[in-house]
XYZ file of C-alpha atoms in Angstrom:
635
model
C 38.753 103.429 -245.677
C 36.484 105.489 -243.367
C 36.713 104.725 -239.795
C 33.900 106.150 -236.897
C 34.450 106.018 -233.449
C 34.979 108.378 -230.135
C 37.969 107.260 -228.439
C 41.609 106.503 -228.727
C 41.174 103.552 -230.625
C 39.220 105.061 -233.577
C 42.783 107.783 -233.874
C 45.003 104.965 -233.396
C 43.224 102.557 -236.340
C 43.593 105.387 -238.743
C 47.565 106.218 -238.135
C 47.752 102.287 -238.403
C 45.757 102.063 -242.081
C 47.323 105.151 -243.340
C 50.930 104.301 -241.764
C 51.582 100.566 -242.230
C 48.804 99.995 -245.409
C 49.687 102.800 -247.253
C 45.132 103.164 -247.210
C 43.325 106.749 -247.525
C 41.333 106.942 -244.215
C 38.421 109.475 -243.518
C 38.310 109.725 -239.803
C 34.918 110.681 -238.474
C 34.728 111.733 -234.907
C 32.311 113.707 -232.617
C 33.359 117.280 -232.123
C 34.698 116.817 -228.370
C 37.311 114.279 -230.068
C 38.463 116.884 -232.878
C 41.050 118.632 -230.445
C 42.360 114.791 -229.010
C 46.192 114.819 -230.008
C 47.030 111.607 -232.336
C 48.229 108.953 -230.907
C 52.531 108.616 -230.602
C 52.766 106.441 -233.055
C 51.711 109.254 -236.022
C 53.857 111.693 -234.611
C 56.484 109.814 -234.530
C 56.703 107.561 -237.313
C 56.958 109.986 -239.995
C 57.027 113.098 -237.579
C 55.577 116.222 -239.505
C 55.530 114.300 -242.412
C 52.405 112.779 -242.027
C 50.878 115.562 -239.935
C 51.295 118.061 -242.432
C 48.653 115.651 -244.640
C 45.921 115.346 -242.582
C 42.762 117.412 -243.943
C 40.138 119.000 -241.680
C 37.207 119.262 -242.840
C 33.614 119.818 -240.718
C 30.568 118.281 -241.823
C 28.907 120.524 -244.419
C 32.065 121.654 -245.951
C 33.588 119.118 -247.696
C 31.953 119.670 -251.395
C 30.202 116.549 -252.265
C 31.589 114.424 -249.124
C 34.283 112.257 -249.960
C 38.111 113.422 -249.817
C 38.943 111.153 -252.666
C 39.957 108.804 -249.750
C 37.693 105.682 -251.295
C 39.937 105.852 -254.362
C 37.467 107.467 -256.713
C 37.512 109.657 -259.839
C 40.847 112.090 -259.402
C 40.162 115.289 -257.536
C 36.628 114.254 -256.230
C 35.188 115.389 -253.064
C 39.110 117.228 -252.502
C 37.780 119.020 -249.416
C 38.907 122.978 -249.517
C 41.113 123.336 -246.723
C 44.352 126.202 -246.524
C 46.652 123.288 -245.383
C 45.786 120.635 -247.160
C 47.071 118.473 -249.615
C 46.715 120.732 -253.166
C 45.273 118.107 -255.704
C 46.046 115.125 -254.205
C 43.540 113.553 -252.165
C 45.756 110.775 -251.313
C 47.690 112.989 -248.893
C 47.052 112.031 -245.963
C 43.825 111.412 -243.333
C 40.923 113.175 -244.038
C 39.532 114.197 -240.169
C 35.956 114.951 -239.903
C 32.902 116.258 -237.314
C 29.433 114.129 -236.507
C 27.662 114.035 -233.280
C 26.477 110.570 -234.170
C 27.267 108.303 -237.148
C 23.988 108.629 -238.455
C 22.968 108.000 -242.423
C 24.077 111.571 -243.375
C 27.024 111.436 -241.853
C 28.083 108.115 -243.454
C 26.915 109.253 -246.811
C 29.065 112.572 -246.207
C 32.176 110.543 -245.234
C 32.157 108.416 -248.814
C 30.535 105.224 -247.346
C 28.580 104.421 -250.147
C 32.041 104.595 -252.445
C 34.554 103.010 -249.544
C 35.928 99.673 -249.697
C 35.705 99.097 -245.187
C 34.232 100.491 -242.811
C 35.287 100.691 -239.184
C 32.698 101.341 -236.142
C 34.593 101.190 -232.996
C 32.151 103.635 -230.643
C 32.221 102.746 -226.815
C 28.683 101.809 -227.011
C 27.619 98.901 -228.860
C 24.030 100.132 -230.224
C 25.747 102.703 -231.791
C 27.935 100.926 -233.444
C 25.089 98.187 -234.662
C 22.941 101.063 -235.526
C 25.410 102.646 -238.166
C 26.667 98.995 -239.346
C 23.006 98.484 -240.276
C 22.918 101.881 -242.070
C 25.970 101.426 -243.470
C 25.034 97.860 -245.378
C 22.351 99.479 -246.512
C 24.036 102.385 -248.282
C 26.989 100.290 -249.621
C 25.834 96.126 -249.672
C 29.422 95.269 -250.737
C 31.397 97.424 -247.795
C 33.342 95.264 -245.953
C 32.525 96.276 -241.737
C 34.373 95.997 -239.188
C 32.232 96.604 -235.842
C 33.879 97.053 -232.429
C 30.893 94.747 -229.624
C 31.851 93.683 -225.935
C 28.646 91.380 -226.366
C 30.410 88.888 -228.240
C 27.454 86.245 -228.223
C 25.202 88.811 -230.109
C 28.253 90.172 -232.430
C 28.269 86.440 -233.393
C 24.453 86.957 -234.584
C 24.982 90.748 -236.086
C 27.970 88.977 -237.708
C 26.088 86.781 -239.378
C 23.318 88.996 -239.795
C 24.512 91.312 -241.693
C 26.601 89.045 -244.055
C 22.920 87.335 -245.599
C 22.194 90.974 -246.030
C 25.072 91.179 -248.093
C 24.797 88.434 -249.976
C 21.052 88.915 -250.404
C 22.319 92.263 -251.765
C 24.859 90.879 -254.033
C 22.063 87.937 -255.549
C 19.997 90.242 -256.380
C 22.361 92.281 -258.612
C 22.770 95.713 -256.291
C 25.684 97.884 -256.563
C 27.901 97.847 -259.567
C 28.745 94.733 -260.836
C 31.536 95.315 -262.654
C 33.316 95.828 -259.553
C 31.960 92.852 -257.117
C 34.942 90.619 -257.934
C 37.356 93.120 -256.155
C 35.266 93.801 -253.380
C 34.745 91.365 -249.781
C 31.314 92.361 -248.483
C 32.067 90.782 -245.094
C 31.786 91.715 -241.619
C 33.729 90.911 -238.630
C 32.692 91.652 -234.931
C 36.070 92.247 -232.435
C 36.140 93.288 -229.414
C 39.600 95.328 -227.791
C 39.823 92.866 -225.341
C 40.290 89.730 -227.406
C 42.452 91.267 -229.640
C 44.769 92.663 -227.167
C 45.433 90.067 -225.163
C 47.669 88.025 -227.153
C 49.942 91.155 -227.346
C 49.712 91.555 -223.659
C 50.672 87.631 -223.219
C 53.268 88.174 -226.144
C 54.801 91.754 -224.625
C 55.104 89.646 -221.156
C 56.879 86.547 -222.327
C 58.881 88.053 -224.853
C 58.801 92.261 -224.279
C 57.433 92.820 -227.677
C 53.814 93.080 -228.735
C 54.186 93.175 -232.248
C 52.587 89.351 -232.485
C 50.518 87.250 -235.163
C 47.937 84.880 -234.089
C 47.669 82.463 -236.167
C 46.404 78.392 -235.821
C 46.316 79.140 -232.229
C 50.520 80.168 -232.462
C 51.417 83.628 -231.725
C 54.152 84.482 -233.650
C 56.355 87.249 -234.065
C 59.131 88.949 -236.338
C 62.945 89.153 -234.988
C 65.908 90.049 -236.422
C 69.332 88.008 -236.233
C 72.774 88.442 -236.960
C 74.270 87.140 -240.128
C 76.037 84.557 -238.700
C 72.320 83.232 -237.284
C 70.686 83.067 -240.623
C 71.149 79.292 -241.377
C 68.608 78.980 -238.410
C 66.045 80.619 -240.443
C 65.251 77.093 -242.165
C 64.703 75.254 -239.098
C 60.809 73.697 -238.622
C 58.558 76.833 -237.825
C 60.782 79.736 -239.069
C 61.304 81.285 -242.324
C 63.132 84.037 -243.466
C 61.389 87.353 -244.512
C 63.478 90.090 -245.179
C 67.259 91.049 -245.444
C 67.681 94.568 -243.996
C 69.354 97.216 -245.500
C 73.509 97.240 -245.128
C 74.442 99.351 -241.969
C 77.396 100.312 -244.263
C 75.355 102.880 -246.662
C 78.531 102.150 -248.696
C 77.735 98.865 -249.249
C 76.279 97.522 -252.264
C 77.371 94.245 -252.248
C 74.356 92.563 -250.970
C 71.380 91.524 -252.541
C 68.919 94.888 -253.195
C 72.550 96.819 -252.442
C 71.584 100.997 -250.853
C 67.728 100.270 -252.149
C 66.480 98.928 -248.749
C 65.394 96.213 -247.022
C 65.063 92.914 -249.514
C 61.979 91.443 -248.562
C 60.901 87.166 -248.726
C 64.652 87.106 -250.720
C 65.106 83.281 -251.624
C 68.116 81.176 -250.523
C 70.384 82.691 -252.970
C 69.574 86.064 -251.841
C 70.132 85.042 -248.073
C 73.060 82.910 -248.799
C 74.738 86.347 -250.698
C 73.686 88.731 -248.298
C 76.626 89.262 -246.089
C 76.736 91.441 -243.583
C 73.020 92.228 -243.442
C 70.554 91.292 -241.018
C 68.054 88.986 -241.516
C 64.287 89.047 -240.011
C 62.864 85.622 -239.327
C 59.509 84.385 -238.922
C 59.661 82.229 -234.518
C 56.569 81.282 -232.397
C 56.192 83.400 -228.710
C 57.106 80.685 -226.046
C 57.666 80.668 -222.041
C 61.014 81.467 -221.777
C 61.405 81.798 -217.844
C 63.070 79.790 -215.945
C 61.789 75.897 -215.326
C 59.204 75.099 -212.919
C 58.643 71.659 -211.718
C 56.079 69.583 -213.537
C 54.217 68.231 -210.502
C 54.425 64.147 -212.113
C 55.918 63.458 -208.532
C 55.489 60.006 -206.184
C 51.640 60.397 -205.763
C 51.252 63.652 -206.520
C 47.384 63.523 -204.592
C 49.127 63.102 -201.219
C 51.151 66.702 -202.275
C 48.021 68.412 -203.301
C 46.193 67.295 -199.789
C 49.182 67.977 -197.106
C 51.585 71.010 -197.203
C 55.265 70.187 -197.572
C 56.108 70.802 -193.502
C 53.355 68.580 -192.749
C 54.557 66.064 -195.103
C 58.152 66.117 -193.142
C 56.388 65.661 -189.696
C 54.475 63.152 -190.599
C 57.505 61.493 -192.265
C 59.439 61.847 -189.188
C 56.858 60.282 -186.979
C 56.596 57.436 -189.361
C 60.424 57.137 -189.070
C 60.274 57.192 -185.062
C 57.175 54.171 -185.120
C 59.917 51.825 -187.394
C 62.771 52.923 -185.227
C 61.337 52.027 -182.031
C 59.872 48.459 -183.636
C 63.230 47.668 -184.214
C 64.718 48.324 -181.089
C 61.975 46.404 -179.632
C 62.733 44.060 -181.452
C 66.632 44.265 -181.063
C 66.053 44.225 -177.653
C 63.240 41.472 -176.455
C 64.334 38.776 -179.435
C 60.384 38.439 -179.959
C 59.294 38.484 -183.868
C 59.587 41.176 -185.685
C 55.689 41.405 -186.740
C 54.891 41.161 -182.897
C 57.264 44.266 -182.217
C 55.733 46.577 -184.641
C 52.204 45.659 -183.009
C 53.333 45.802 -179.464
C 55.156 49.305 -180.579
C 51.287 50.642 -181.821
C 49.969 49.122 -178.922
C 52.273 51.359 -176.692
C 52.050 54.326 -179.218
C 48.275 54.895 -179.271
C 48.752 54.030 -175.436
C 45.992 51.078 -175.251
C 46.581 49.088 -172.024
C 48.991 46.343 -171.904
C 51.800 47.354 -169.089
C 55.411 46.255 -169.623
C 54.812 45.016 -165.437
C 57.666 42.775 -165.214
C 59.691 43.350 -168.304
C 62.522 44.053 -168.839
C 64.007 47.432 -168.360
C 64.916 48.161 -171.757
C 61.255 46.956 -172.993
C 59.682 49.431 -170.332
C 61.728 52.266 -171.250
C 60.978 51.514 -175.051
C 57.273 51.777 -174.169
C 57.285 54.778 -172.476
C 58.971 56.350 -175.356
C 56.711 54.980 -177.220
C 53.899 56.248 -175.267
C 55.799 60.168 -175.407
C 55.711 59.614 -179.115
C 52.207 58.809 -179.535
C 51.516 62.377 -177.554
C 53.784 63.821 -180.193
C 51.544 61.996 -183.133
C 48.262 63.372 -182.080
C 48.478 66.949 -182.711
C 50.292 65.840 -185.768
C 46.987 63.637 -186.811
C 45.054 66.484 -185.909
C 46.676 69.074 -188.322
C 46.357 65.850 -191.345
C 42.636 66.023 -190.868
C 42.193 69.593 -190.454
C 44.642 70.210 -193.587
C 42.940 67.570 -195.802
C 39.156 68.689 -194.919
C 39.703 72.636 -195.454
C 41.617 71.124 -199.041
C 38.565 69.253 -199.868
C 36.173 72.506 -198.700
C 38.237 74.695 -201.247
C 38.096 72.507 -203.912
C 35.520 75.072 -205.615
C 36.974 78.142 -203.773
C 39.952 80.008 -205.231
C 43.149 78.716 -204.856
C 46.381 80.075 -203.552
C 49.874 80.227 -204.830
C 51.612 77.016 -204.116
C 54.804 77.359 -201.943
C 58.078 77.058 -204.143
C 56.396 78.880 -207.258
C 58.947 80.983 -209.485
C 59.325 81.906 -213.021
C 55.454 82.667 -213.263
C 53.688 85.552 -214.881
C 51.562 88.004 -211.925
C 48.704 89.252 -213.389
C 46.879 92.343 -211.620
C 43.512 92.997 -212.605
C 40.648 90.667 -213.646
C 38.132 92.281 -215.755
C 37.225 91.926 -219.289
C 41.146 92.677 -220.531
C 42.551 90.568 -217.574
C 40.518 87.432 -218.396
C 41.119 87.506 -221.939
C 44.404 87.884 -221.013
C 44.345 84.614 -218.436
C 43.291 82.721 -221.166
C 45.689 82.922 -223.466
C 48.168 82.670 -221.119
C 47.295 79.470 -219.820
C 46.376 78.364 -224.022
C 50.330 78.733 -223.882
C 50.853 76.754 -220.721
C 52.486 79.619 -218.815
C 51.981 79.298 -215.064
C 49.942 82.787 -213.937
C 49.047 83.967 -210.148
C 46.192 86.367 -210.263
C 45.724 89.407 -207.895
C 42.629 91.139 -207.413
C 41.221 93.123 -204.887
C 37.103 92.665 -206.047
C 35.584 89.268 -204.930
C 32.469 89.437 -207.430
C 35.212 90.389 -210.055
C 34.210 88.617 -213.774
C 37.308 87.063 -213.992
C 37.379 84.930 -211.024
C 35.333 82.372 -212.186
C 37.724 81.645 -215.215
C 40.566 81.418 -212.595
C 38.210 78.648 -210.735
C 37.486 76.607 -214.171
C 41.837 76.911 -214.996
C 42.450 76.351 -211.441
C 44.737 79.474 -211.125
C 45.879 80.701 -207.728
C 44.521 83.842 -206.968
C 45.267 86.432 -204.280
C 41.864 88.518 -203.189
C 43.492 91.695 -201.771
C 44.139 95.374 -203.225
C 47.535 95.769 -205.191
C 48.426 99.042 -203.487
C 48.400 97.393 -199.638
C 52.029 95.487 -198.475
C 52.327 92.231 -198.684
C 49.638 91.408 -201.065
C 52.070 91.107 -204.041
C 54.556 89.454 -201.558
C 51.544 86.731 -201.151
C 51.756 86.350 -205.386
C 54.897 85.592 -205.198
C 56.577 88.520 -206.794
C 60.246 88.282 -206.177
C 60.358 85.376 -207.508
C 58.321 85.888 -210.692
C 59.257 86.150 -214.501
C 57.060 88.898 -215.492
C 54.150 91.407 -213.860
C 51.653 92.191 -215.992
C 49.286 95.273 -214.422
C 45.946 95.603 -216.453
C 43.742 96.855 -214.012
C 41.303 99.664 -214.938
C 42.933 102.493 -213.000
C 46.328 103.828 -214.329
C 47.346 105.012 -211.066
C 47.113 101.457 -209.326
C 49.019 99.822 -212.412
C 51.654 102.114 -211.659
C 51.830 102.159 -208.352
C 52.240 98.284 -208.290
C 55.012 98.562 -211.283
C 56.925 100.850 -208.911
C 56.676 98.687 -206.294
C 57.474 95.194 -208.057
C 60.432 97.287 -208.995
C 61.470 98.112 -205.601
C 61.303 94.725 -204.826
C 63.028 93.258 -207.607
C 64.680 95.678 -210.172
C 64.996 93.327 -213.023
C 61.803 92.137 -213.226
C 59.924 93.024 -216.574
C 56.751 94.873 -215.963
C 54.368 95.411 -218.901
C 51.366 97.850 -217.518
C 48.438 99.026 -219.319
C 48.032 102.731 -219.588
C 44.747 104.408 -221.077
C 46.598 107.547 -222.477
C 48.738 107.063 -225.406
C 50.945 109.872 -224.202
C 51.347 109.063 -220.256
C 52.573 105.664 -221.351
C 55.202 107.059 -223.575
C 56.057 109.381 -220.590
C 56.142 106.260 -218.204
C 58.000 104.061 -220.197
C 60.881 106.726 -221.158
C 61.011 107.187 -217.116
C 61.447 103.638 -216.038
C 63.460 102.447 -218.833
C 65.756 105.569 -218.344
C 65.520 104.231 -213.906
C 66.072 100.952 -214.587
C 67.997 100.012 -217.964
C 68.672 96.819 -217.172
C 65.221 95.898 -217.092
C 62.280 95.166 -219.760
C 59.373 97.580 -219.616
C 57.070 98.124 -221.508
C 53.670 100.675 -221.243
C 51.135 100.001 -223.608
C 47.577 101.535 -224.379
C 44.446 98.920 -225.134
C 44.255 100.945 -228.203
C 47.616 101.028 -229.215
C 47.253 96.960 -228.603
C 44.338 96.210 -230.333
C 44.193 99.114 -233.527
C 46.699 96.019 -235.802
C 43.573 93.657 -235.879
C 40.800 95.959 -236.416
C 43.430 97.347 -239.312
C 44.012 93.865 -240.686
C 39.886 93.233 -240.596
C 39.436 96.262 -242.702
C 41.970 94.632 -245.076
C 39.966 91.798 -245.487
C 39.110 88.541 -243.576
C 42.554 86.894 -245.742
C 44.183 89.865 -243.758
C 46.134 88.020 -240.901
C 48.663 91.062 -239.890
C 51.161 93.058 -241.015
C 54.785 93.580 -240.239
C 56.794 96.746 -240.795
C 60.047 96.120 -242.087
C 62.078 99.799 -242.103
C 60.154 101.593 -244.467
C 58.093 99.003 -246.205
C 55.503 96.219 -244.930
C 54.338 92.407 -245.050
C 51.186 91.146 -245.108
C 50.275 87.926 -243.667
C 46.892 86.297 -245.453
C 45.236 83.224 -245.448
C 44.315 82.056 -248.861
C 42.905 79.232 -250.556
C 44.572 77.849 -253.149
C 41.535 77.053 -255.713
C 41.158 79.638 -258.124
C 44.551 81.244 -257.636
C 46.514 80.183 -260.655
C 49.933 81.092 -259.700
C 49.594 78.711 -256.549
C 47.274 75.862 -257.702
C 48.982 72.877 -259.001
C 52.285 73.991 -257.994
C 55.086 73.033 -255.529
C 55.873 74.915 -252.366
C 59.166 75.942 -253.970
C 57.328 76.946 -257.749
C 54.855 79.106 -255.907
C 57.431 81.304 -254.283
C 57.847 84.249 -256.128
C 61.089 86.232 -254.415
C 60.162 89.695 -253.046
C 55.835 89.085 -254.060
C 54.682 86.025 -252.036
C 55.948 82.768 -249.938
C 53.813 79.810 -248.464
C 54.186 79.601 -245.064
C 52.023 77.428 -244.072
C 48.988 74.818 -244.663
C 45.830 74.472 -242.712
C 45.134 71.184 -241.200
C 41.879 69.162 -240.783
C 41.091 66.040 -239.770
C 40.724 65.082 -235.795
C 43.912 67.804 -234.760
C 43.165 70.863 -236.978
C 46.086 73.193 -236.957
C 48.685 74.514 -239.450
C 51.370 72.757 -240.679
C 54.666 75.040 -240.990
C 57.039 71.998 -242.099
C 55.711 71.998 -245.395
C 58.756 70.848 -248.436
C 59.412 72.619 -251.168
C 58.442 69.555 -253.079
C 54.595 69.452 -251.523
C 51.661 70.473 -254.270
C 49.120 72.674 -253.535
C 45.996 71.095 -253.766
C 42.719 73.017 -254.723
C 41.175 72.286 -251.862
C 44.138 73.651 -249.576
C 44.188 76.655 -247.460
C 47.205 78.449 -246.751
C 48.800 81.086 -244.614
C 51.719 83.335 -246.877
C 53.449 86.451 -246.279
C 53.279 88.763 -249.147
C 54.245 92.259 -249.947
C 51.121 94.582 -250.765
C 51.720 94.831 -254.276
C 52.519 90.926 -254.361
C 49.030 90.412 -252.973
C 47.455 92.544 -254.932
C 48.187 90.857 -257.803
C 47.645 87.278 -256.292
C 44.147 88.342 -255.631
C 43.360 89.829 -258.812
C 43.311 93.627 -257.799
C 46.337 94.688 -259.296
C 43.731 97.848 -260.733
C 43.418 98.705 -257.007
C 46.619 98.607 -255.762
C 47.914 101.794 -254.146
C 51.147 103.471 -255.350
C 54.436 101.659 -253.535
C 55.045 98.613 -251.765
């Protein structure tokens, strides 16, 4: 795998393909970038470890270019290097120099002998530039390009896949070795693929997510005494982890680790040991109203005290009627209309009456002084309703158990959207009028409040005590903060999720506020640290879903179709399973509701025709898809 970019996310991508995949990564970066620390997660997930691997080596001294990282001939390329890996060139990530990724650079990285390659560069003519290169060099390299356009990543998309197959028709590159290869290309952007973990991390407080058939779902582990759940519609059961007795051996897989996709028998034996299921991410606040009210128009149009003063008015007019009535004997039609009559105060004089009809008219005629300003406020209320119709709208009074979101720019939308995809009710702050975002608040009708996050009362006005979750994605780490801090002043349980650019201040933040408020859900993430899992999974392959870790080891989640795959075609749901390789999950629906179906019996066959979404171990999906010969060393 070589990877090319100039930021955080390019570092990130390669700790995730070398950490979770098990892949050999070449890491080409401009020289400014050489000195950037690695992100947390490498340091941290197998400490010095994994440090100790990675290989520097500069443009220009790396023998013939390629650290052996594209899984070629043993000892090829090994780059010369004091602390580097001896004779293994599967040690680690190779790191390397370029000011640009231009067609020597790519051919000194191992491009032409890689199986993906990943642009992610800020700017997106770079990034098309080398993708264009890069097809060129190797037609069946699967790319991965990082584009905010995504209108013209749709056309470079499918651009560069007829080169590709143009390529492939007209017998380039080594065909021995097409079968194994995916010569695709897939255009992300950061901001669509972080926002479902943003959405996820706020609902739920972890971003660890797969999106999936519009779902997001996610991995969580339950006590033994909670497995039997695992076989309820939508869940499945993917791993058994390892006994927190080291003693213990009784369970399936015993002191060897986590058993992972065990089948019933295995989960029915298991014991003591925790089992990791397979849920969907849902709204888990508190209730809010659904709205489906006695003419719910008439609510929209009034606020509530105006509805209560116009009620009481109402009230008075039928009370007086039928004292009129009460009193004079006349019918009680005739009272109502003499009542109006004395209400709107048109001439007709109780002059020789009786007293209690004159004193009910000039109550009546008090009244109708009390109705006009009343009247007044109705009309005033209903026009300025009908004028910001197409304006922004505010946060209805009585909201709770929403979702504030700060900040709407290209991470903020994305992240509006799928938050309303999952019906969660969002209020919006943000403190630029001409801001992108506000137009997709308009079209979802979300209340928004125009004012900066750092000024009182302007998170007051969204609501904020009684929210469920704030979510601070704003541009500017200091103003994400600064609102978290403050939303935690205010209420100290709230969960906060803020978006941080530095890998390392959001470490340092969360350890502060989790160790100032443990009570509390917080979490800190980085865009990169968010969005490196999908540009990962890409460079696995378009089947490439996500991945779990599970302790030490990892499942993949792939979408496959069943034609051509022998050990699935033709079978059941329950003969497909293979324990600790591969398990169905799931079918893909078409028809008028396309969608996946996650009900599916063990007694359903797999059709030829039928795509489906399974969670696999690597070497189990290796072998499903015919590349056992390329499978790297583990599971």
């Amino acid at each position: 795998m070589v990877v090319c970019g100039d930021d955080g996310l390019a570092h990130r991508l390669a700790a995730e393909l070398r950490g979770v995949y098990g892949e050999q990564v070449t890491l080409v970066v401009p020289a400014s970038e050489r000195s950037v620390r690695p992100p947390v997660v490498v340091r941290t997930r197998a400490a010095s470890a994994l440090l100790d691997r990675v290989v520097t080596a500069a443009v220009g001294l790396t023998g013939n270019g390629t650290a052996g990282g594209n899984g070629g001939a043993g000892g090829h390329g090994s780059p010369a290097h004091p602390s580097g890996t001896g004779g293994d060139p599967r040690g680690g990530i190779r790191l390397m120099e370029a000011a640009e990724p231009s067609e020597a650079a790519l051919a000194e990285a191992g491009v032409e002998r890689a199986d993906a390659l990943a642009l992610v560069y800020d700017d997106d003519e770079t990034n098309i530039r080398a993708a264009l290169t890069a097809r060129r060099l190797n037609p069946r390299l699967r790319l991965v390009l990082r584009l905010y356009n995504r209108r013209l990543g749709q056309h470079i998309e499918a651009l560069l896949d007829q080169a590709a197959a143009l390529a492939a028709g007209s017998g380039d590159g080594d065909s021995a070795d097409d079968s194994g290869f995916d010569a695709s290309t897939t255009v992300l952007s950061d901001a669509d693929t972080a926002a479902p973990a943003l959405a996820a991390t706020a609902l739920t407080g972890t971003s660890k997510v797969l999106q999936t058939g519009g779902l997001l779902l996610r991995a969580v582990e339950r006590p033994p005494a909670g497995a039997e759940v695992s076989a309820a519609p939508g869940l499945a059961t993917l791993a058994l982890l390892s006994p927190t007795d080291p003693t213990d051996t009784t369970g399936p897989g015993g002191d060897q680790g986590p058993t992972l996709l065990p089948d019933a028998a295995a989960v029915r034996d298991g014991g003591e040991r925790t089992t990791v299921v397979l849920e969907q991410v849902s709204y888990a606040g508190p209730a809010l109203p659904d709205g489906r009210g006695v003419m719910p128009w008439f609510a929209s149009l009034f606020s509530r005290r105006l509805r209560w003063s116009l009620a009481g008015m109402v009230g008075c007019v039928v009370a007086l009627a039928v004292a009129l009535w009460l009193v004079t004997g006349i019918h009680p039609l005739r009272a109502f209309y003499l009542t109006l009559l004395d209400l709107f105060a048109i001439d007709d004089p109780a002059i020789g009456e009786s007293v209690g009809r004159q004193v009910l008219q000039l109550l009546s005629g008090l009244a109708g002084l009390l109705l006009l300003p009343v009247l007044l406020a109705a009309v005033l209320e209903a026009l300025g309703t009908f004028r910001t119709v197409s304006s922004l709208r505010k946060p209805p009074r009585g909201l709770g158990g929403h979702v504030v979101l700060l900040g709407l720019g290209k991470i903020g939308t994305r992240v509006l959207t799928r938050l309303r995809e999952l019906n969660i009710p969002v209020v919006c702050v943000e403190s630029d009028p001409e801001a992108r975002g506000l137009a997709t608040a308009r079209r979802l009708r979300v209340p928004v409040v125009l004012g900066d996050v750092t000024q009182e009362g302007v998170l007051e006005a969204a609501k904020i005590h009684r929210a469920h979750a704030l979510l601070a994605v704003t541009s500017a780490d200091t103003t994400n903060l600064e609102a978290v801090l403050y939303a935690r002043a205010v209420r100290p349980d709230l969960r906060v999720v803020l978006r941080l650019y530095d890998d390392d201040f959001a470490t340092a933040v969360y350890r502060t506020l989790r160790a100032a408020h443990p009570g509390a859900s917080t979490r800190s993430r980085s865009v990169s640290h968010l969005s490196a899992p999908a540009f990962a999974g890409a460079m696995m392959g378009r089947q490439i879903l996500g991945a779990f870790p599970v302790e030490r080891r990892v499942l993949l989640f792939a979408a496959v179709e069943v034609g051509g795959h022998p050990q699935l075609e033709g079978k059941t749901v329950g003969e497909a399973f293979r324990a600790g390789s591969w398990r169905v999950l799931a079918r893909e629906e078409s028809g008028d509701a396309p969608g996946l179906a996650w009900d599916l019996p063990d007694t359903y066959v797999l059709q030829p025709s039928d795509r489906v979404v399974l969670a696999a171990t690597r070497r189990g999906l290796a072998e499903l898809l015919g590349r056992r010969g390329r499978e790297r060393s583990g599971t």
